[in-house]
Short mmCIF file of C-alpha atoms in Angstrom, two decimals:
data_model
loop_
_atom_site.label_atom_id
_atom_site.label_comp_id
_atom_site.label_asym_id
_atom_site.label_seq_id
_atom_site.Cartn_x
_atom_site.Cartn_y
_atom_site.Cartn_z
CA UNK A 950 11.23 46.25 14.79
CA UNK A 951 7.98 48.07 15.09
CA UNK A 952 4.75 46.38 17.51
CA UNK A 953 3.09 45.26 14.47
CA UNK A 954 5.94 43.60 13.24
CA UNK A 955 6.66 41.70 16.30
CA UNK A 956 3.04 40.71 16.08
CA UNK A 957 3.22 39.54 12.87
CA UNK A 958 6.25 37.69 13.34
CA UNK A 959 4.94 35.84 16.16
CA UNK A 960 1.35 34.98 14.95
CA UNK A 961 3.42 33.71 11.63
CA UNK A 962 5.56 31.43 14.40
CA UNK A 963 2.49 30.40 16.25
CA UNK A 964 1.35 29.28 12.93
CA UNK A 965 4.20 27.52 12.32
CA UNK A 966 4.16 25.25 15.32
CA UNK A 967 1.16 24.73 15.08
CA UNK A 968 1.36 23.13 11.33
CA UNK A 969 3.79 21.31 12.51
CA UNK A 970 2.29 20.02 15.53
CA UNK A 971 -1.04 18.82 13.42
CA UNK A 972 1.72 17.62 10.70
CA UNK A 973 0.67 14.00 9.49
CA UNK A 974 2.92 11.36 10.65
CA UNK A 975 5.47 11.21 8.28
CA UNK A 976 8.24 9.95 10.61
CA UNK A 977 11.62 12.74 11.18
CA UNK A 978 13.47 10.25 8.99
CA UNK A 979 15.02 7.65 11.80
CA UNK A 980 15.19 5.61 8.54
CA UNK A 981 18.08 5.00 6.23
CA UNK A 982 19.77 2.74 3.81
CA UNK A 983 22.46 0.35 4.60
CA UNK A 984 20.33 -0.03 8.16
CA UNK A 985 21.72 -3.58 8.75
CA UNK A 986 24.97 -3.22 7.34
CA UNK A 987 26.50 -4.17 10.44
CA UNK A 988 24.30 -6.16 12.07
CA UNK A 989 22.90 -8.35 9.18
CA UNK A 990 24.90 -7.60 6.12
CA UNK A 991 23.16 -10.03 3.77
CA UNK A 992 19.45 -9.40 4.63
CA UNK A 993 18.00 -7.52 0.60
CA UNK A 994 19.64 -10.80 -0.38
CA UNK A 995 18.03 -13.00 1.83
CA UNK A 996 14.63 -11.64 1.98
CA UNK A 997 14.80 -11.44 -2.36
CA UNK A 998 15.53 -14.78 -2.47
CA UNK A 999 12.57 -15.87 -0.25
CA UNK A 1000 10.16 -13.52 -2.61
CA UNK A 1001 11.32 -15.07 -6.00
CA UNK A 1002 10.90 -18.15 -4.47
CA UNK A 1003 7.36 -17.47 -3.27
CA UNK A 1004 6.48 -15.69 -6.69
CA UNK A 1005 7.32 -18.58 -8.89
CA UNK A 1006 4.97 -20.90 -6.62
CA UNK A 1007 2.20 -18.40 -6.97
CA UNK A 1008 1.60 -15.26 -8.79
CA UNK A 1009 -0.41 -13.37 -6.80
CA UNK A 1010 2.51 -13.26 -4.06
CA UNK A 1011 2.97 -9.84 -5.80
CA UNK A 1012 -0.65 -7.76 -5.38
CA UNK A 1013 -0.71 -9.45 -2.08
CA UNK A 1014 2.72 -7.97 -0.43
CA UNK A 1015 2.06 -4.80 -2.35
CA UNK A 1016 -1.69 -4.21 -0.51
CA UNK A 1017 -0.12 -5.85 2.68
CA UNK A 1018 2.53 -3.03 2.92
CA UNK A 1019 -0.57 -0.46 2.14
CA UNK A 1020 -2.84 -1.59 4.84
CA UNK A 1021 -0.24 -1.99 7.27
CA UNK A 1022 1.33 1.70 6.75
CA UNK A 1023 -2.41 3.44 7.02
CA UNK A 1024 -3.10 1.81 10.20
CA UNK A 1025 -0.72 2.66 13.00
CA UNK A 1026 2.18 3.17 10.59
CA UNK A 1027 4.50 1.22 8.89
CA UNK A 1028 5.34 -1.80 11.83
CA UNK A 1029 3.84 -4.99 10.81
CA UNK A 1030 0.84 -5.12 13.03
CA UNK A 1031 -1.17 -5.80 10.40
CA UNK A 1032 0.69 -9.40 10.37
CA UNK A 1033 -0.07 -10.30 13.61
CA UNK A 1034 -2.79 -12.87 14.26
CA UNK A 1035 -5.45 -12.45 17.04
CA UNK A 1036 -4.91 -14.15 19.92
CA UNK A 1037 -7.22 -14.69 23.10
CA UNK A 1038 -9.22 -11.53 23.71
CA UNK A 1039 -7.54 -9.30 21.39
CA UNK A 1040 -9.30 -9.57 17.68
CA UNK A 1041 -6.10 -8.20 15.69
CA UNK A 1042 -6.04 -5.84 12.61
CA UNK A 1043 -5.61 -8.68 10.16
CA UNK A 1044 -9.53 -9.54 10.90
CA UNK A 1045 -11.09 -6.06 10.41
CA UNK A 1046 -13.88 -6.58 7.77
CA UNK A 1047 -11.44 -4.11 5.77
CA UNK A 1048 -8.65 -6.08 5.86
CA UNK A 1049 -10.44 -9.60 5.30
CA UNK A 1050 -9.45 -9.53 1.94
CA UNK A 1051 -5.62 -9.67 2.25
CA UNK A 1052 -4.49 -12.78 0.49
CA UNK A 1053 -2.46 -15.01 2.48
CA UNK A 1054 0.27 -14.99 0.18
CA UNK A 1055 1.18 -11.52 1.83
CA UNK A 1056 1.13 -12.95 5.06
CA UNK A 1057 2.92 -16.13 4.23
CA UNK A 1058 5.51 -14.05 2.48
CA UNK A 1059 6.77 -11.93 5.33
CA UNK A 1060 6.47 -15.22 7.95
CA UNK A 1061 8.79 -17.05 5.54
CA UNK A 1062 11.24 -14.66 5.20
CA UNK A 1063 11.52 -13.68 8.89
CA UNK A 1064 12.46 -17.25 9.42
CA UNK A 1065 15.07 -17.30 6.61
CA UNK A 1066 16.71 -14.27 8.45
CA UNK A 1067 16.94 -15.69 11.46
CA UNK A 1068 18.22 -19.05 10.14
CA UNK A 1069 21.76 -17.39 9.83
CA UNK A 1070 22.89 -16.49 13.40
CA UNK A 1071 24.12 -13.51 13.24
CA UNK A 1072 20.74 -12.09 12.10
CA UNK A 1073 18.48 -13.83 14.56
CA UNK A 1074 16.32 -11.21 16.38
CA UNK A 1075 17.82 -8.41 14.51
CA UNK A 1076 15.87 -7.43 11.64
CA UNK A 1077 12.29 -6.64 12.19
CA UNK A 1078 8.90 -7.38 10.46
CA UNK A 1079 8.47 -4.11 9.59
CA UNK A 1080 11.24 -4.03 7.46
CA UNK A 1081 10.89 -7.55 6.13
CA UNK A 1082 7.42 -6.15 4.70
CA UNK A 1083 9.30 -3.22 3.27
CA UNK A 1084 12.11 -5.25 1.47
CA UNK A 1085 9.58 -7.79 0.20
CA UNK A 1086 7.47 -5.00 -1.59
CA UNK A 1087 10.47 -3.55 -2.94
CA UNK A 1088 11.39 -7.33 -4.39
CA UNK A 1089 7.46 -8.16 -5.36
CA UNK A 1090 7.34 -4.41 -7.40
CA UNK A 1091 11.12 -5.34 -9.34
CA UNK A 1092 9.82 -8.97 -9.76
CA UNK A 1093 7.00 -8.17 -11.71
CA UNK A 1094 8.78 -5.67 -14.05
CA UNK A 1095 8.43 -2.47 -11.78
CA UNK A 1096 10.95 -0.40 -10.94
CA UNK A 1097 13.67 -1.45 -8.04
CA UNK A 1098 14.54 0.72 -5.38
CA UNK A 1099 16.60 1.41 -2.11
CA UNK A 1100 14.36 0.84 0.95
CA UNK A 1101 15.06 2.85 3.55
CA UNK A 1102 15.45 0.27 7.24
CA UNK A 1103 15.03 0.93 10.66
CA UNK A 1104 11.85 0.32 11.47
CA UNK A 1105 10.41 -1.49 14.56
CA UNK A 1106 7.67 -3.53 14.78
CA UNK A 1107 4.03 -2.08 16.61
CA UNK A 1108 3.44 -3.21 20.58
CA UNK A 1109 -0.08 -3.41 19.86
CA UNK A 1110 -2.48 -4.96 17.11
CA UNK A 1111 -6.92 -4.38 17.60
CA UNK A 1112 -9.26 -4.62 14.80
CA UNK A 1113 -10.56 -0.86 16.31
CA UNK A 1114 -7.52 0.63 15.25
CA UNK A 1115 -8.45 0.24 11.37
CA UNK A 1116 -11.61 1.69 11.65
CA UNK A 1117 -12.12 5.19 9.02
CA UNK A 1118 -7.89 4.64 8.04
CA UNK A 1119 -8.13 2.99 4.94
CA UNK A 1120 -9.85 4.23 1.86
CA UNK A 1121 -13.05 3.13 0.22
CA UNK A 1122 -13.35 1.09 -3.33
CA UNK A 1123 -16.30 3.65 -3.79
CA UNK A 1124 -14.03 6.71 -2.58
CA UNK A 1125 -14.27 10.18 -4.97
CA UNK A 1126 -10.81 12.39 -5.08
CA UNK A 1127 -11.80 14.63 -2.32
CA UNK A 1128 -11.84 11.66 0.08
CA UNK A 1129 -9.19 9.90 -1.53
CA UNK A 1130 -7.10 13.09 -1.10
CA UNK A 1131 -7.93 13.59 2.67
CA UNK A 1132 -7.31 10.24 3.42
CA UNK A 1133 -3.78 10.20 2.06
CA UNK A 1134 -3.04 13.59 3.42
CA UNK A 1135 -3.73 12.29 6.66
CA UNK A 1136 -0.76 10.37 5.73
CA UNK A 1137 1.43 13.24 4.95
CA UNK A 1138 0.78 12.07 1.12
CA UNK A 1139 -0.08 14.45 -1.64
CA UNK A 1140 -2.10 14.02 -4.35
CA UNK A 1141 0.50 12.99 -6.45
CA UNK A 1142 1.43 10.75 -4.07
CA UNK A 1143 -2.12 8.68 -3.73
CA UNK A 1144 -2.25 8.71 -7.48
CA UNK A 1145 0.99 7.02 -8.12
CA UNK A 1146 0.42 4.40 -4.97
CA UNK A 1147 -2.98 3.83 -6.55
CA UNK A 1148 -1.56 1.96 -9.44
CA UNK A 1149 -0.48 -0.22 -7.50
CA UNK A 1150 -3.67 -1.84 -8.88
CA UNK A 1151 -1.66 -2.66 -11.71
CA UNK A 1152 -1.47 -6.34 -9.71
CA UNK A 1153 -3.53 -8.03 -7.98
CA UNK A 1154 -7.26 -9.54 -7.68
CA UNK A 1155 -10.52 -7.65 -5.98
CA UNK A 1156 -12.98 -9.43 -4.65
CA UNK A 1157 -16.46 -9.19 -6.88
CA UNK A 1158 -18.32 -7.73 -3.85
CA UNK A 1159 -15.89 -4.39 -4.20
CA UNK A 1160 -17.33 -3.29 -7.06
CA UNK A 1161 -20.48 -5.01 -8.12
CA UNK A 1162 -22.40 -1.57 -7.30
CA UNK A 1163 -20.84 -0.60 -10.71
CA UNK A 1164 -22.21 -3.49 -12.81
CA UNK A 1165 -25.64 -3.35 -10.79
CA UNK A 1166 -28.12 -1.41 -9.21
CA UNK A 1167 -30.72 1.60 -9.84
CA UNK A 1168 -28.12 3.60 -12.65
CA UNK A 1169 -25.85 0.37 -13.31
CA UNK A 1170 -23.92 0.09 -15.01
CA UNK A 1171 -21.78 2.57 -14.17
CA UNK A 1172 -21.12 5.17 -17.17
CA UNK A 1173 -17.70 5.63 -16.80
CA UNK A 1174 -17.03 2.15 -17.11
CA UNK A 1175 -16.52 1.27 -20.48
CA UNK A 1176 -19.45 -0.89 -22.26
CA UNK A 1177 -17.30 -4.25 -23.11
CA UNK A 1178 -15.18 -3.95 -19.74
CA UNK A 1179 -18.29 -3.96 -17.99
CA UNK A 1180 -19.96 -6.81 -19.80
CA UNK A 1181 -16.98 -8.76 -18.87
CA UNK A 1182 -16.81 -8.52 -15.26
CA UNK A 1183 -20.92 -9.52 -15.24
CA UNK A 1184 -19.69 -12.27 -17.01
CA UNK A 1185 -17.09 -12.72 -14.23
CA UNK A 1186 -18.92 -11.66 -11.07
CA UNK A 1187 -23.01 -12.74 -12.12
CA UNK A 1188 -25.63 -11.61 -9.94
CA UNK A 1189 -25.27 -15.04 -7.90
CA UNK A 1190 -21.60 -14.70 -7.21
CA UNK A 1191 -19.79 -15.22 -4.15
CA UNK A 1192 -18.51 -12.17 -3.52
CA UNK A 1193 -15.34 -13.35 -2.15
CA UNK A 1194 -14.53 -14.86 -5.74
CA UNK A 1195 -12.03 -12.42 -7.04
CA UNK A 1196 -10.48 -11.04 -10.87
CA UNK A 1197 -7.56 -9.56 -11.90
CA UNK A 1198 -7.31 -5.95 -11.46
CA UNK A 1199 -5.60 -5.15 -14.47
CA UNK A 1200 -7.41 -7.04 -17.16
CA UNK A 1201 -4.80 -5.94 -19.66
CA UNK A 1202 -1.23 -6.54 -18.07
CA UNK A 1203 -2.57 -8.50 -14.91
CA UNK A 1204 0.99 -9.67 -13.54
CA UNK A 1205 2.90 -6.68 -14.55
CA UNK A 1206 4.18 -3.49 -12.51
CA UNK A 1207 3.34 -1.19 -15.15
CA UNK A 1208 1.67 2.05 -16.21
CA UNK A 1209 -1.00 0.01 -18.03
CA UNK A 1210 -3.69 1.15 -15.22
CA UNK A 1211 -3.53 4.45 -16.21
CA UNK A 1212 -4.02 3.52 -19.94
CA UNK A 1213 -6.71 1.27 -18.55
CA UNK A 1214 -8.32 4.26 -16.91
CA UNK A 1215 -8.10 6.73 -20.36
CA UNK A 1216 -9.88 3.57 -21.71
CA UNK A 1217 -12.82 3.19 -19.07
CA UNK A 1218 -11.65 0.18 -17.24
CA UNK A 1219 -10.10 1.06 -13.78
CA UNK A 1220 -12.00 -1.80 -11.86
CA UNK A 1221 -12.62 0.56 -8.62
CA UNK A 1222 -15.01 3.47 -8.64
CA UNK A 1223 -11.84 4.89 -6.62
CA UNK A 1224 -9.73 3.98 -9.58
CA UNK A 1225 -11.95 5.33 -12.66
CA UNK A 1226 -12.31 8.72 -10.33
CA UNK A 1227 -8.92 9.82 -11.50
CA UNK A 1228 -9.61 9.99 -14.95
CA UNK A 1229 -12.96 11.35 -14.53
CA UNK A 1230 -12.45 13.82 -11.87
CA UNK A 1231 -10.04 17.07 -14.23
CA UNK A 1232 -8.23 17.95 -10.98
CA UNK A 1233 -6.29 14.03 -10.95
CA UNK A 1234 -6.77 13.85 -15.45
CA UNK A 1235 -3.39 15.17 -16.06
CA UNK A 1236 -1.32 13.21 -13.76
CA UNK A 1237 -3.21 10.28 -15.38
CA UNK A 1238 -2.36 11.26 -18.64
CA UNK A 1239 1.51 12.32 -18.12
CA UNK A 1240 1.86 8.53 -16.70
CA UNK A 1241 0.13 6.68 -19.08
CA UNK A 1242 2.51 8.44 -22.20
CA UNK A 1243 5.73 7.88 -19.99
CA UNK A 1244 6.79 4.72 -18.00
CA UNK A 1245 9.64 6.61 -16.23
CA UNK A 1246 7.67 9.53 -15.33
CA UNK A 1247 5.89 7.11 -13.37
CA UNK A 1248 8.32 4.88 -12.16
CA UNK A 1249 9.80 8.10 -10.55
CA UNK A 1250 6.40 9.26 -8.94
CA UNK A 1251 5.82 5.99 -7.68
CA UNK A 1252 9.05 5.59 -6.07
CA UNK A 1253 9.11 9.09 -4.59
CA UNK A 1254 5.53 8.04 -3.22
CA UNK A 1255 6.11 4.47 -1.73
CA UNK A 1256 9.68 5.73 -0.23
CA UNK A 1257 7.41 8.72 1.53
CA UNK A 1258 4.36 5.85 2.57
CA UNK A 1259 7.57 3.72 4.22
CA UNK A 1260 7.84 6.79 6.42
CA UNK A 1261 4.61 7.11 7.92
CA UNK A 1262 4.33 6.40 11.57
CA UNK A 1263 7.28 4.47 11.91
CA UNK A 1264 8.07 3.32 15.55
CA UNK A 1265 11.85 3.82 16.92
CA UNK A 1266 13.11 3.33 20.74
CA UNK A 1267 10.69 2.61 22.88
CA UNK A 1268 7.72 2.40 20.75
CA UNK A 1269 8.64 -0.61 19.38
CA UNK A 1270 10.99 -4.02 19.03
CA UNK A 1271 11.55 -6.35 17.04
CA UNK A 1272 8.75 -9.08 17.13
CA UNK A 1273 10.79 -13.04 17.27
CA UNK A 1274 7.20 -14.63 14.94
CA UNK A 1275 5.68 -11.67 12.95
CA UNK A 1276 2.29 -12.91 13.94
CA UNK A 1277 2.97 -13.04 17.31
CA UNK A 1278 2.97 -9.67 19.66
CA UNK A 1279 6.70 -9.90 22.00
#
């Protein structure tokens, strides 16, 4: 092999390592199916049976889990810090002015499903948070008519939990596909990837003050929202409004898993600016299209994307354990 050769080869190495020492954090897959087997054989059943239960008392037990498992996996990774309460001196991720508006049914979810696990002794202390967040998503998504999936276990739960670790991690209501791209990517998602997670809008309430910039202001309201959509939500959200009060996402299919947000966004009525982007912007179009003509097309894309997000930043030996009160840090 010649000097430029060996060159080549080694700046193409060099390159190599150092992609994959900048690679987002994706975790090397310590994750698998069948996790508990041994340990906790009946814990999908357990933790499904806590989630129907919870969904049957209240509805929005499904958009909550669902954005609960988001926030959590952006910040830190996927290990339940975003479940555990402040405490003394430490202001915890749950009360970040980003993650303010995570309903307690989320929260309450996860809590009451830990302690159903660890009603049956064998399973005490043995299955974390982290886990019990994935399985409930998994269970909120099939529940509502989306598609069921196997989760992949193994996770442990985060040693720490600081309202400064959310900071710039989670994306914008106002975000265009450039940002919504790098933001995910940072994730080690694609494109693809933050297109089928974002219907996960497809359930779930936002809080008026999210988007009233769309229905007000110097070129309100917006033009890609369409004309009777938006004279709805000022009906909904008036000038006045607290903006904590909160509508459905979805104003077609509101309590369905479905591909009716993309149908909603052909027709100018994605609630978020972030959400109407996708049709408007040609580069994210097609992918909008493709899912609003084919239910399994989606389903597919959206588990391929959720099974990636379960990866991201997951915590294994000595990074983590397995927390006895979800809200409260070992």
């Amino acid at each position: 092999m010649g000097a430029g050769s060996v060159m080549r080869l080694a700046a193409a190495l060099l390159a190599l390592a150092f992609a994959a020492g900048s690679a987002p954090t994706c975790a090397a897959q310590p994750l698998r199916r069948n996790y508990y087997a041994g340990v906790c054989p009946g814990v999908e059943s357990i933790v499904r049976g806590v989630v129907a239960k919870k969904v049957r008392q209240t509805g929005t037990t499904i958009g909550a889990t669902v954005r609960l498992f988001f926030h959590d996996c952006f910040v830190q990774g996927c290990d339940a810090s975003v479940v555990v309460a402040s405490a003394g001196n430490n202001t915890a991720e749950k009360d970040h002015p980003n993650n303010l508006s995570l309903a307690g049914d989320g929260f309450d979810t996860v809590i009451r499903a830990k302690a159903a696990v660890d009603a049956v002794p064998q399973c005490r202390n043995k299955v974390s948070c982290a886990d019990i967040l994935a399985m409930a998503t998994r269970d909120a998504i099939a529940l509502a008519g989306g598609p069921s999936y196997a989760v992949e276990l193994g996770r442990l739960d985060g040693l720490s939990s600081t309202k400064s670790s959310v900071n710039g991690k989670l994306p914008a209501p106002f975000f265009n596909l450039d940002q919504l791209n790098k933001i995910f990517a940072a994730n080690g998602l694609s494109q693809a990837d933050m297109i089928a997670l974002s219907a996960g809008h497809t359930v779930g309430l936002a809080h008026c003050g999210t988007f009233s910039g769309r229905l007000r202001g110097p070129s309100a309201p917006d033009p890609t929202l369409d004309r009777g959509y938006a004279a709805q939500l000022q009906a909904e959200c008036p000038a006045n409004v607290d903006p904590r009060a909160a509508v459905s996402m979805d104003p077609v299919t509101p309590v369905a898993f479905d591909n009716q947000y993309f149908r909603n966004l052909q027709a100018g009525k994605g609630l978020l600016a972030s959400d109407q982007v996708l049709y408007t912007d040609p580069r994210s179009r097609p992918a909008v299209d493709a899912w609003a003509r084919s239910a399994a097309a989606f389903n597919r894309a959206f588990v391929a994307a959720i099974t990636k997000l379960g990866r991201v930043g997951v915590k294994t030996g000595a990074q983590g354990n397995i927390r006895r009160n979800c809200a409260v840090l070992n």
